[in-house]
Coordinates of C-alpha atoms and ligand atoms in Angstrom, one line a residue:
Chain A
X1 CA -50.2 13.4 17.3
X2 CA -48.6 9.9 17.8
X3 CA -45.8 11.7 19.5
X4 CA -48.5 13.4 21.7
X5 CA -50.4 9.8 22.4
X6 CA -48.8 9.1 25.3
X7 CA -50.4 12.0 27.2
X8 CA -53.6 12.0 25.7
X9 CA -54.0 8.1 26.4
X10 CA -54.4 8.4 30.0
X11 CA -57.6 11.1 29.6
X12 CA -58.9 9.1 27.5
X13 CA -59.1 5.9 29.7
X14 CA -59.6 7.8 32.4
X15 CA -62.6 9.8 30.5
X16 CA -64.1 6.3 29.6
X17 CA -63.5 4.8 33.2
X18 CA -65.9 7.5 34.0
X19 CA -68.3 7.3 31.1
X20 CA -69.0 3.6 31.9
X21 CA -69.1 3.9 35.8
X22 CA -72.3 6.6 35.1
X23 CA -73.8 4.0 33.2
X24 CA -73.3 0.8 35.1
X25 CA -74.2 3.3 38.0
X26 CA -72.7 0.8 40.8
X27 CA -69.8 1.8 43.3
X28 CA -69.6 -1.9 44.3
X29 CA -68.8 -3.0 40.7
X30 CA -67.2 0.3 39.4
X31 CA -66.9 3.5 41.6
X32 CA -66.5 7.1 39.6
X33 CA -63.0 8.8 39.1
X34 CA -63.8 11.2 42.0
X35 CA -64.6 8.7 44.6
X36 CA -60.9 7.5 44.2
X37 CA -60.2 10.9 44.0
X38 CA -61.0 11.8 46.9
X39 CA -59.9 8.8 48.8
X40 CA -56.5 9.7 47.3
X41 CA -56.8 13.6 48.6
X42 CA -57.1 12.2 51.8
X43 CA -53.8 9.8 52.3
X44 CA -53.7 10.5 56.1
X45 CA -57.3 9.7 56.9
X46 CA -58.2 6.4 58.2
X47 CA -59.9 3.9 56.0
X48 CA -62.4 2.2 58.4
X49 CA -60.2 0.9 61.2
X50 CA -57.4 -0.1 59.0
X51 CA -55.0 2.8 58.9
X52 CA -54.8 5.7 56.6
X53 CA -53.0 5.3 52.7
X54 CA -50.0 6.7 53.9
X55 CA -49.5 4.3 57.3
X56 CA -50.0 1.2 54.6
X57 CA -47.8 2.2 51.9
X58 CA -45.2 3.1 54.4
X59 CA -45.2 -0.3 56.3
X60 CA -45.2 -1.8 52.6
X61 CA -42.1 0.1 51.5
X62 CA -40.4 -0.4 55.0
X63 CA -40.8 -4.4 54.6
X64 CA -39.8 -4.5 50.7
X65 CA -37.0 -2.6 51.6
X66 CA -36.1 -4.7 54.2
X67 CA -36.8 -7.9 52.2
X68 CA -35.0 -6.3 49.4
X69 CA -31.9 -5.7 51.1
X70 CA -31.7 -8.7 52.9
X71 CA -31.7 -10.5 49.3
X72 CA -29.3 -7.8 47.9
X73 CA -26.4 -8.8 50.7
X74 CA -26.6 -12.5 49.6
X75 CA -27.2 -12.2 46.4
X76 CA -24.2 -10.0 45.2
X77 CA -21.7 -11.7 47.1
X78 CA -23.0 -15.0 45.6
X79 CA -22.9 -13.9 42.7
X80 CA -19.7 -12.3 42.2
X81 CA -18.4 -15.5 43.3
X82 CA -20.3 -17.6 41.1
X83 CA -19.1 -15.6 38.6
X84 CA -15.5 -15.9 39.5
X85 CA -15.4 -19.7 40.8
X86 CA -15.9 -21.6 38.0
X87 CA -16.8 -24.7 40.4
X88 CA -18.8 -23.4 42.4
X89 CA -20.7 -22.2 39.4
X90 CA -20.9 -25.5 38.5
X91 CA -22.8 -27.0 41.3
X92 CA -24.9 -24.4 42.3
X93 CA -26.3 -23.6 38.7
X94 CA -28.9 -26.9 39.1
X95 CA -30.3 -25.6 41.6
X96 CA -30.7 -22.2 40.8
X97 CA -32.4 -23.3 37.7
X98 CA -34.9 -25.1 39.4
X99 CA -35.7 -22.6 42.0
X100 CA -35.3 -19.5 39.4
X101 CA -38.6 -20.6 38.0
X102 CA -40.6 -21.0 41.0
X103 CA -43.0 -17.4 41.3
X104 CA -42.4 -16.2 44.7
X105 CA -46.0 -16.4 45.6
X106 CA -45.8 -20.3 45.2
X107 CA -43.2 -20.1 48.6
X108 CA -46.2 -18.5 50.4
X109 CA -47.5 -22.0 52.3
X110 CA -43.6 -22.7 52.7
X111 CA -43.0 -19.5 54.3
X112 CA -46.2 -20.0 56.6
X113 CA -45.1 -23.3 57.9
X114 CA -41.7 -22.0 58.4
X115 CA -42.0 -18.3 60.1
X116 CA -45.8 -18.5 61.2
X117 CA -48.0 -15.6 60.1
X118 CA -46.8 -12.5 60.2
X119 CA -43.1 -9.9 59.1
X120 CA -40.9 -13.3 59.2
X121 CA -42.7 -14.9 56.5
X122 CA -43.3 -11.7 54.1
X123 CA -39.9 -10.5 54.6
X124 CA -39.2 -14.3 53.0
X125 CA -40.7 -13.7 50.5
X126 CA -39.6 -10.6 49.9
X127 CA -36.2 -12.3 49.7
X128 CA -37.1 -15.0 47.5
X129 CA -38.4 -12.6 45.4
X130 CA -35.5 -10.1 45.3
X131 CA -32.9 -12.7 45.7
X132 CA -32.9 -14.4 42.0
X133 CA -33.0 -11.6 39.3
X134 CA -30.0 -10.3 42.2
X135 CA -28.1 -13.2 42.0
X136 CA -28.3 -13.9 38.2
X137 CA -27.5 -10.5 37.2
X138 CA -24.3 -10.6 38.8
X139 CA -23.2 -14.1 37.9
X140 CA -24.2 -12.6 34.3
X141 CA -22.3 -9.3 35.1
X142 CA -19.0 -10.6 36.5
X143 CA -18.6 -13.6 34.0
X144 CA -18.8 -10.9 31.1
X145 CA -16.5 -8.5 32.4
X146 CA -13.7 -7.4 29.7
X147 CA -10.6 -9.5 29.9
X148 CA -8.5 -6.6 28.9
X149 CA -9.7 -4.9 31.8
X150 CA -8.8 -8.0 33.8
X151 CA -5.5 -8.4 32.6
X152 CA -4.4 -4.9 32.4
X153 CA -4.6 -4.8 36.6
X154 CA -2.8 -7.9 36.5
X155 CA 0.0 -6.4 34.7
X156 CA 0.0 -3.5 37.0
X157 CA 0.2 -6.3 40.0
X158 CA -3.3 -5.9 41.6
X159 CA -4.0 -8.7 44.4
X160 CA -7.0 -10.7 44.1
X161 CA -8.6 -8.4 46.3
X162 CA -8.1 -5.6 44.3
X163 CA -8.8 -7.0 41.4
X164 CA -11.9 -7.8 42.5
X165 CA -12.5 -4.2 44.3
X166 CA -11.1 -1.7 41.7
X167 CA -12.3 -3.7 38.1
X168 CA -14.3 -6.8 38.6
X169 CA -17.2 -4.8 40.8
X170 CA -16.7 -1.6 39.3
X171 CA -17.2 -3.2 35.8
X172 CA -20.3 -5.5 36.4
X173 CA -22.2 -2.5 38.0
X174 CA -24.5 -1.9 35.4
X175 CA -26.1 -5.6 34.5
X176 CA -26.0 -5.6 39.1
X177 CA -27.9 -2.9 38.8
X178 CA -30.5 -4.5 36.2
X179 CA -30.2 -6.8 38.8
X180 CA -31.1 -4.5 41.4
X181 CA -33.7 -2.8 39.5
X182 CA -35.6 -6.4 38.5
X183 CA -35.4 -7.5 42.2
X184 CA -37.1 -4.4 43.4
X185 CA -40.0 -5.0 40.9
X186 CA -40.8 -8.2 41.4
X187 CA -40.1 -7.7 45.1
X188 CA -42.7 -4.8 45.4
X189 CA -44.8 -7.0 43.7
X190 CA -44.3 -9.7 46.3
X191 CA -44.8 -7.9 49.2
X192 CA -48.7 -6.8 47.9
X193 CA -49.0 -10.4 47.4
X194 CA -47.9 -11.6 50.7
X195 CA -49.9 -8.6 52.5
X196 CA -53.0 -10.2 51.4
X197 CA -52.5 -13.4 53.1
X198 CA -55.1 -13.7 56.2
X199 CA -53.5 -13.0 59.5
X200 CA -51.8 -9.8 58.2
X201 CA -52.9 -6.7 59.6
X202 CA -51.5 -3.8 57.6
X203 CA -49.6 -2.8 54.3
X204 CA -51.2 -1.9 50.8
X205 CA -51.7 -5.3 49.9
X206 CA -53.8 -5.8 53.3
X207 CA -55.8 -2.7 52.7
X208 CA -56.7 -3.7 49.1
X209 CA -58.0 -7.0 50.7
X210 CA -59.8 -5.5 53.7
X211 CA -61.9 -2.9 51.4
X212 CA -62.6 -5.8 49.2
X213 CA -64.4 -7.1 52.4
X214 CA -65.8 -4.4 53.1
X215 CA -67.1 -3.8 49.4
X216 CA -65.0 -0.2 48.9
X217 CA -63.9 -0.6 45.2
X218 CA -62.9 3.3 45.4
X219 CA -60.3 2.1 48.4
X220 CA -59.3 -0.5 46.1
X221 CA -58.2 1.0 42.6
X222 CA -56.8 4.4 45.2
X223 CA -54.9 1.3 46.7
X224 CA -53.8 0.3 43.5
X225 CA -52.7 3.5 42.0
X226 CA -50.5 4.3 45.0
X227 CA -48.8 0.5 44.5
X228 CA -48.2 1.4 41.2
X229 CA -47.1 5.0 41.8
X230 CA -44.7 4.0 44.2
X231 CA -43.4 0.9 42.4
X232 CA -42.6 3.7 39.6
X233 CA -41.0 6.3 42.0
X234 CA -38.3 3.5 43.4
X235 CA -37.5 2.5 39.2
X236 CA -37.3 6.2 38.7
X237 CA -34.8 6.9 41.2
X238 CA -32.7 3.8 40.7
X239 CA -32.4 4.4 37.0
X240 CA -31.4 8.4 37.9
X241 CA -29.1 6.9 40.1
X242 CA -27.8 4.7 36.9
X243 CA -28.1 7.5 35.0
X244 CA -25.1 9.6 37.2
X245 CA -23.1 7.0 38.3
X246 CA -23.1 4.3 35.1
X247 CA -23.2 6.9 32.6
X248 CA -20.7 5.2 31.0
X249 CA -22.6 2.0 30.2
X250 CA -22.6 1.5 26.7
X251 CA -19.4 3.6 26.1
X252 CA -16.7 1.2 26.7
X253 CA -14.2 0.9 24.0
Chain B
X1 CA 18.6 -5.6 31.7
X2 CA 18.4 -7.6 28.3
X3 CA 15.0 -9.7 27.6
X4 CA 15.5 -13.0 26.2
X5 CA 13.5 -14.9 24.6
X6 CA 14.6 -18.5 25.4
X7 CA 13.3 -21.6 22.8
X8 CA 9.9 -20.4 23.5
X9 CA 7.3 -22.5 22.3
X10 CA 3.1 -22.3 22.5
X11 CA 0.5 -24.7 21.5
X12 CA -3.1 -24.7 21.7
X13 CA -5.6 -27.3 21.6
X14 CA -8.4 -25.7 19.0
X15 CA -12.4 -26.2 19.5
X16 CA -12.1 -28.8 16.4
X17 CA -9.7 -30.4 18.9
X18 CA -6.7 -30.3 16.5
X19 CA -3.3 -29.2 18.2
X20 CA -2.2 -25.5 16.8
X21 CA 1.4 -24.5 17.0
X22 CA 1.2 -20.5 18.0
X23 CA 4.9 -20.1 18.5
X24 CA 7.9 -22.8 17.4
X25 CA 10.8 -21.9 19.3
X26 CA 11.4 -18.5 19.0
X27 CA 14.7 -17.0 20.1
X28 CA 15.3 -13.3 20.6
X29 CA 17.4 -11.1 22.4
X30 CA 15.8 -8.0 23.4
X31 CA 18.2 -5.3 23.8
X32 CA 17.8 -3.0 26.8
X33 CA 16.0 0.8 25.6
X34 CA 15.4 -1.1 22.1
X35 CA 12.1 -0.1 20.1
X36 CA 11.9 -3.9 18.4
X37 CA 8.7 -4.5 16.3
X38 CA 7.1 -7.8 15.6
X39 CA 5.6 -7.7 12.1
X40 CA 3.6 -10.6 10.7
X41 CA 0.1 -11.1 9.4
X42 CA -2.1 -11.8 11.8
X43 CA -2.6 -15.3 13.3
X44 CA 0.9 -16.0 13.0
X45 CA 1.2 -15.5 17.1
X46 CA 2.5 -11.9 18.0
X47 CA -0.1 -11.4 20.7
X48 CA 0.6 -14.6 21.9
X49 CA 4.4 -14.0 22.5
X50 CA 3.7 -10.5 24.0
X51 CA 1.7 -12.3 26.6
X52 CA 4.0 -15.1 27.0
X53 CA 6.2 -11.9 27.9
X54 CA 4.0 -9.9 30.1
X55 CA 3.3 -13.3 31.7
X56 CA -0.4 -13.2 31.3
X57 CA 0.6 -16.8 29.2
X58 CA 3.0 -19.6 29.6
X59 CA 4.6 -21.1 27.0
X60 CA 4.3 -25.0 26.4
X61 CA 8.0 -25.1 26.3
X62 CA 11.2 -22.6 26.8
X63 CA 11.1 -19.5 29.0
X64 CA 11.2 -16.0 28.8
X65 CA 13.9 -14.4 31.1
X66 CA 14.3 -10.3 32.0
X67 CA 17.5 -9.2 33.9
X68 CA 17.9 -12.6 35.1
X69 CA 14.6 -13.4 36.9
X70 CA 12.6 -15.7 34.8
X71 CA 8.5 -14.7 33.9
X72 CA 6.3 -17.4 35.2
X73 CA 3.3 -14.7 36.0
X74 CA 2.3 -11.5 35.5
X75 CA 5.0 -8.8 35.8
X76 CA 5.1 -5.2 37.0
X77 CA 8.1 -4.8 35.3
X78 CA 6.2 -4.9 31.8
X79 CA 3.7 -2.6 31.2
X80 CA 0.9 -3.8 28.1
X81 CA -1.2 -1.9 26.0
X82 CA -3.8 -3.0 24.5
X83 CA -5.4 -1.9 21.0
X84 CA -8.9 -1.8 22.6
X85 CA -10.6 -1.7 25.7
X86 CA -7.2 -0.2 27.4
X87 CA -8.7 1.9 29.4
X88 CA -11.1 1.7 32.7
X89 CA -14.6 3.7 31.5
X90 CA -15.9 3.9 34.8
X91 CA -12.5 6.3 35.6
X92 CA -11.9 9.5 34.7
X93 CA -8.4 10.0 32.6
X94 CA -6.6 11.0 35.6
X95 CA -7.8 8.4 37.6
X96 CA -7.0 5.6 34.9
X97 CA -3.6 7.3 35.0
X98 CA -2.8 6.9 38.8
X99 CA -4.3 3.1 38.5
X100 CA -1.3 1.2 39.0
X101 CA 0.4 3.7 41.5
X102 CA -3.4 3.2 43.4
X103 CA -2.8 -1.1 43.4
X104 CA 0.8 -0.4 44.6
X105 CA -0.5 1.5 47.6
X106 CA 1.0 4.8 47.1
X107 CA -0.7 7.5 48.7
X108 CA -3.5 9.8 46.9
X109 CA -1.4 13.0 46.6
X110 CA 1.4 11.7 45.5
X111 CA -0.1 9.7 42.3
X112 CA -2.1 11.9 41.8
X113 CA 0.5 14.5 41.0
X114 CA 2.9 11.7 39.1
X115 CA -0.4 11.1 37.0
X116 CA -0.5 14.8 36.1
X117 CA 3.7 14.7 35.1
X118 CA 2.6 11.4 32.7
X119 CA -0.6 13.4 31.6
X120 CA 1.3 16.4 30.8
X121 CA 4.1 14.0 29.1
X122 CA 1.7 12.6 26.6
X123 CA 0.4 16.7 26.2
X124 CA -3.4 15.7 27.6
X125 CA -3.2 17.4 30.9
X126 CA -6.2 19.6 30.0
X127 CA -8.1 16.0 30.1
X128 CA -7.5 14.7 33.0
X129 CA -11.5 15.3 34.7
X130 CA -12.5 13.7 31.1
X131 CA -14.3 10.0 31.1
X132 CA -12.5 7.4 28.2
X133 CA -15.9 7.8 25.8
X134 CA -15.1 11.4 25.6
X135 CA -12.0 11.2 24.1
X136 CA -11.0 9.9 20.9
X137 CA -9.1 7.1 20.2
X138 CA -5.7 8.4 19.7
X139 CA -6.2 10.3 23.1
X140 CA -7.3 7.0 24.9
X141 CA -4.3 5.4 24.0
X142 CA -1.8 8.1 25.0
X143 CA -3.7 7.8 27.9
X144 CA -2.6 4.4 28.1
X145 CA 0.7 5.5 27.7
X146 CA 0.9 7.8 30.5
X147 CA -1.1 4.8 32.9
X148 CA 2.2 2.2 31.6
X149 CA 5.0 5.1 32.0
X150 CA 3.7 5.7 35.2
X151 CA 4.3 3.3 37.5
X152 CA 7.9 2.9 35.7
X153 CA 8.2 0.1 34.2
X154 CA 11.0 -1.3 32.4
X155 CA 9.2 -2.7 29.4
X156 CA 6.7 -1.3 26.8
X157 CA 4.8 -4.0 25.4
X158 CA 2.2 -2.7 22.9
X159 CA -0.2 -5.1 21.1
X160 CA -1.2 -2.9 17.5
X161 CA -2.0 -0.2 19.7
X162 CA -2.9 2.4 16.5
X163 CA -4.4 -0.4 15.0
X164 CA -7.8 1.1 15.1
X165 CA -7.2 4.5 14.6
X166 CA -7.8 6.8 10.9
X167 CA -4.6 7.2 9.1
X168 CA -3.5 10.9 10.3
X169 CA -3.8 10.1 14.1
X170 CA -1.9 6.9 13.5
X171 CA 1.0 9.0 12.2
X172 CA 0.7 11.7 14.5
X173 CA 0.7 8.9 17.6
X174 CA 3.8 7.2 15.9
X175 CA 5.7 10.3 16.5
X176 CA 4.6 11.3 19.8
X177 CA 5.3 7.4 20.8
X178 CA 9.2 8.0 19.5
X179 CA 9.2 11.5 21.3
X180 CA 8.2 9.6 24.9
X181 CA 10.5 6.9 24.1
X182 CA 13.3 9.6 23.6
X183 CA 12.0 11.2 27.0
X184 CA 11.9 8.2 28.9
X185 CA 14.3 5.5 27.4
X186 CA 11.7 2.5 28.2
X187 CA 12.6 -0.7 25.9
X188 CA 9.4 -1.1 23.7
X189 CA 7.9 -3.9 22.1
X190 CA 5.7 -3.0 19.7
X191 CA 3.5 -5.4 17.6
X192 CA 2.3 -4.1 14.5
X193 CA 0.9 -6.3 10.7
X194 CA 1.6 -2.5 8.9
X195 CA 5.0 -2.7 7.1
X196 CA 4.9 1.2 7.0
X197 CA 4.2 1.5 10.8
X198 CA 7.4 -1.1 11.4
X199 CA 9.7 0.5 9.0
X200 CA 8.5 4.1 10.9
X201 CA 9.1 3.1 14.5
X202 CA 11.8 0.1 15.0
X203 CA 15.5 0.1 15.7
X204 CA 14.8 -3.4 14.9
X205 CA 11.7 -5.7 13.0
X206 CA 11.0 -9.2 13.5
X207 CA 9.1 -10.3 10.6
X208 CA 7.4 -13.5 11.6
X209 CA 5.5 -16.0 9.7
X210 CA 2.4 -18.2 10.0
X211 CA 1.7 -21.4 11.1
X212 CA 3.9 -22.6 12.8
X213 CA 4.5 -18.9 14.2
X214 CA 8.0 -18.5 13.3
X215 CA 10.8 -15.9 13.4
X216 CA 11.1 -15.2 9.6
X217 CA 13.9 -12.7 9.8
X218 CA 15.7 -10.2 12.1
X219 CA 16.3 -6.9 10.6
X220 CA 18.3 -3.9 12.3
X221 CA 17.1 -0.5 10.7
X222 CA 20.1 2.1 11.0
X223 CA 17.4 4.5 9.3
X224 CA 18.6 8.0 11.2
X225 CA 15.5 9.7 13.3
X226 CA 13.5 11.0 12.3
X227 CA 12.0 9.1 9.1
X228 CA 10.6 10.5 6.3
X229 CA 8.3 8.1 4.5
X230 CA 8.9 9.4 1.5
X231 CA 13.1 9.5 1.4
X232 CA 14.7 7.5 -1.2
X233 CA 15.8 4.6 2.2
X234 CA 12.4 4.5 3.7
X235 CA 11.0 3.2 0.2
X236 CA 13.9 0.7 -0.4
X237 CA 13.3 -0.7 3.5
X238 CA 10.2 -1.1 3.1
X239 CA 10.5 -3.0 -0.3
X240 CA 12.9 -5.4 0.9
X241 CA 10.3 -6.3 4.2
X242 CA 7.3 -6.1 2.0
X243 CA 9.4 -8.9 -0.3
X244 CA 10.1 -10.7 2.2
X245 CA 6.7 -11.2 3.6
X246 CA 5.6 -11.8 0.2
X247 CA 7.9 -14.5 0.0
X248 CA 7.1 -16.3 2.8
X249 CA 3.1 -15.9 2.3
X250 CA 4.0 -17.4 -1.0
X251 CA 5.4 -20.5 0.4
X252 CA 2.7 -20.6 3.0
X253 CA 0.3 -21.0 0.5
X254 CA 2.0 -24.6 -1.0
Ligands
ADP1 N1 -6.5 -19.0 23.6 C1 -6.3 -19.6 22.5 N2 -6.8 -20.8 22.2 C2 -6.7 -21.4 21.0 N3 -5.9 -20.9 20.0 C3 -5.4 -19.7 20.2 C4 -5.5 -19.0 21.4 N4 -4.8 -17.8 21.3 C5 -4.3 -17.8 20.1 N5 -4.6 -18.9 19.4 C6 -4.2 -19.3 18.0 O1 -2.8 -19.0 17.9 C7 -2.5 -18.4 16.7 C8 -1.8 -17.1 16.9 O2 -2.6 -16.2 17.4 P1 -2.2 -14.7 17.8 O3 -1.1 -14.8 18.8 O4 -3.4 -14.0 18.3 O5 -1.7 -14.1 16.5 P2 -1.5 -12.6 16.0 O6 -1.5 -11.7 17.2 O7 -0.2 -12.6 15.3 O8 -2.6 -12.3 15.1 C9 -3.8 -18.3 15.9 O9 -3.9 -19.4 15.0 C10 -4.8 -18.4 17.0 O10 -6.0 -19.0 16.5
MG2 MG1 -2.8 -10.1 17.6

């Protein structure tokens, strides 16, 4: 039975989500299961002038990946440097503090003033968003790679190049990955958050905010459940992709 | 092609701040093709000389000097071995075999197939598409082995390298390690704290002693090969170090 929970849970939620929309018997407050339902059978139908599911969710995931990957090609290189130049360490590490903090909705009025309404200023805070958990993962990742392992190439006479090609990178993979995986999350998160702004005209987070306008709480929660479906799908395929290329995390000896 | 060891010193600055004399002027010659063992308890600054010697440390004073070229930094004519993390996890066996041949640029088919030869030398060619977590520990460190053997060095330098293994596959990997060195005629230098292992493996032990690391004694084994731990010379060898190291604990303690 406890074993079984985790499969009954959802019915059950989902049985009482129903129960109580019959009695408060109000779509604008709570809609039933099958009026998300069936906006959710229908990805490719337009939702009153503001593009279908599918159109949204796909400009969503093309700007977080965008955002992401920007953050991803500063963030690893920084890091790994961080992590090997003790100095440079040094001086950045205040600031990084500081900034690490700051939720990457609170650079929203930033971005505006900077980029103007529109993909500059999402895609910035995609970045910020992405950027952090990136960059301390691999500071983390290359500072705590195995001496041994370090030393052994340098025995064998590996350049600094190589060093940093063949064991440095190769052994920090798995906490950069964390990295990775944490960036994604908070920077899908981001980009929902960022969609909402006024000014934005499509994107999950946009869609959520326009059928709040227009009162459709089914559009809503079927908005919702597709964030959170596809938030889960990326995690699921990074962590395969963990699971077949860093399957020897936790095996080093 | 002699290694000597040349008024080495090493001290270190602890966290309490005090001053900590690793090594006092050691002096060794290190015959060429020699199996030498360093035997000591630990602390009294084995690994730190074997560094000193693969150049991965410098010493605070003195030098260490290999065919004439002084070590000032880490040397491709010594190969290390480690007793733990020795091998790269994210590489399969063969893969961590061809390593060094790979940083010295030499093309894929050709390490490839040297890394089979050392593979087969240390008998795991059956291995070589295994990861390190799949094999056990004596395995990983013949794999170590063949990764050092390949890329030819001139010098074995191996830090307690059965250290962490059971009893049995200790023993069996002392006798493979004196089978390769009859193969391949590499000098070795072999740190170990087990009397038994010493008395086993060396043409020679260095029994050192604690702070300040010192060499306590030099003594040449003419024990024929191979040893049987239980003949009537291996026990009176092994009495005389064991004495010995006795001894000098004794006096360490007043
Ligand atoms: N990097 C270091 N910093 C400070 N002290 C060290 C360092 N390396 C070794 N020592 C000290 O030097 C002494 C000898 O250490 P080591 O060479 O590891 O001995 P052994 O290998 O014989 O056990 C020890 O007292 C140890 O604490
Ligand atoms: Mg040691």
């Amino acid at each position: 039975m406890k074993k079984n929970l985790k499969y009954f849970l959802p019915i059950i939620v989902i049985f009482c989500w129903e129960v109580i929309a019959i009695v408060v018997n109000n779509e604008f407050i709570l809609p039933r299961v099958e009026s998300v339902l069936a906006i959710l059978a229908e990805p490719l139908k337009d939702l009153f002038g503001s593009g279908s599911l599918l159109e949204n969710a796909y400009m969503s995931i093309y700007r977080v990946v965008t955002g992401f990957l920007l953050g991803a090609c500063v963030a690893i290189p920084l890091g790994i440097l961080m992590g090997r130049v003790e100095w440079l360490d040094d001086a950045i590490d205040p600031i990084l503090q500081v900034l690490r903090p700051i939720p990457p909705i609170a650079w929203i009025p930033l971005a505006l003033a900077w980029f103007k309404i529109g993909f500059g200023s999402i895609l910035f805070i995609i970045f910020i968003g992405a950027f952090f958990p990136i960059l301390v993962n691999s500071i983390d990742g290359v500072k705590r790679v195995n001496r041994t392992w370090i030393e052994t190439a340098q025995i064998f006479g590996a350049s600094n190049l190589q060093l940093l090609i063949k064991v440095i990178v190769p052994a920090a993979l798995p906490t950069i990955w964390t990295g990775l995986r944490v960036g994604f999350g908070v920077a899908w998160m981001s980009v929902v958050a960022a969609e909402m702004l006024p000014g934005t005209t499509s994107g999950l987070g946009y869609l959520i905010m326009y059928a709040y306008n227009f009162g459709q709480i089914q559009v809503i929660i079927a908005g919702m459940i597709v964030i959170g479906l596809i938030g889960l799908c990326i995690d699921f395929l990074l962590r395969q992709v963990e699971r077949r290329k860093l399957h020897w995390q936790g095996m080093e000896r | 092609m002699t290694l000597k060891i040349d008024h080495v010193s090493r001290e270190f600055v602890s966290n309490a701040g005090e001053l900590v004399t690793a090594l006092d002027n050691i002096e060794l010659v290190i015959e060429d093709q020699e199996f030498i063992c360093f035997l000591g308890p630990s602390g009294c600054g084995k690994t730190t000389l074997l560094r000193i010697i693969a150049g991965l440390d410098t010493a605070t004073s003195g030098r260490v000097v290999h065919d004439d070229h002084e070590i000032c930094a880490p040397d491709p004519k010594m190969a290390m071995i480690f007793q733990e993390y020795s091998l790269y996890p994210w590489r399969n066996v063969l893969e961590n075999v061809a390593f060094g041949l790979e940083l010295r640029g030499i093309d894929r088919d050709t390490r490839i197939k040297e890394a089979e030869r050392y593979l087969d030398l240390v008998g795991l060619e059956d291995f070589s598409r295994s990861f390190p977590y799949e094999l056990s520990g004596g395995m990983r460190q013949r794999v170590a082995v063949a990764r050092a053997l390949a890329v030819d060095p001139a010098v074995l330098l191996m830090d307690e390298p059965f250290g962490a293994l059971d009893a049995q596959s200790r023993n069996m990997m002392q006798k493979e390690l004196l089978d390769i060195w009859n193969k391949t005629k590499k000098t070795i230098v072999f740190v170990t704290h087990s009397v038994d292992e010493a008395v086993f493996l060396a043409d020679r032990i260095v029994v050192f002693t604690p702070r300040p690391g010192r060499i306590r004694e030099n003594i040449p084994l003419n024990l024929p090969r191979p040893r049987e731990r239980t003949s009537a010379e291996f026990a009176s060898i092994r009495r005389h170090v064991l004495d010995l190291i006795d001894e000098t604990s004794k006096s360490g303690k007043v």
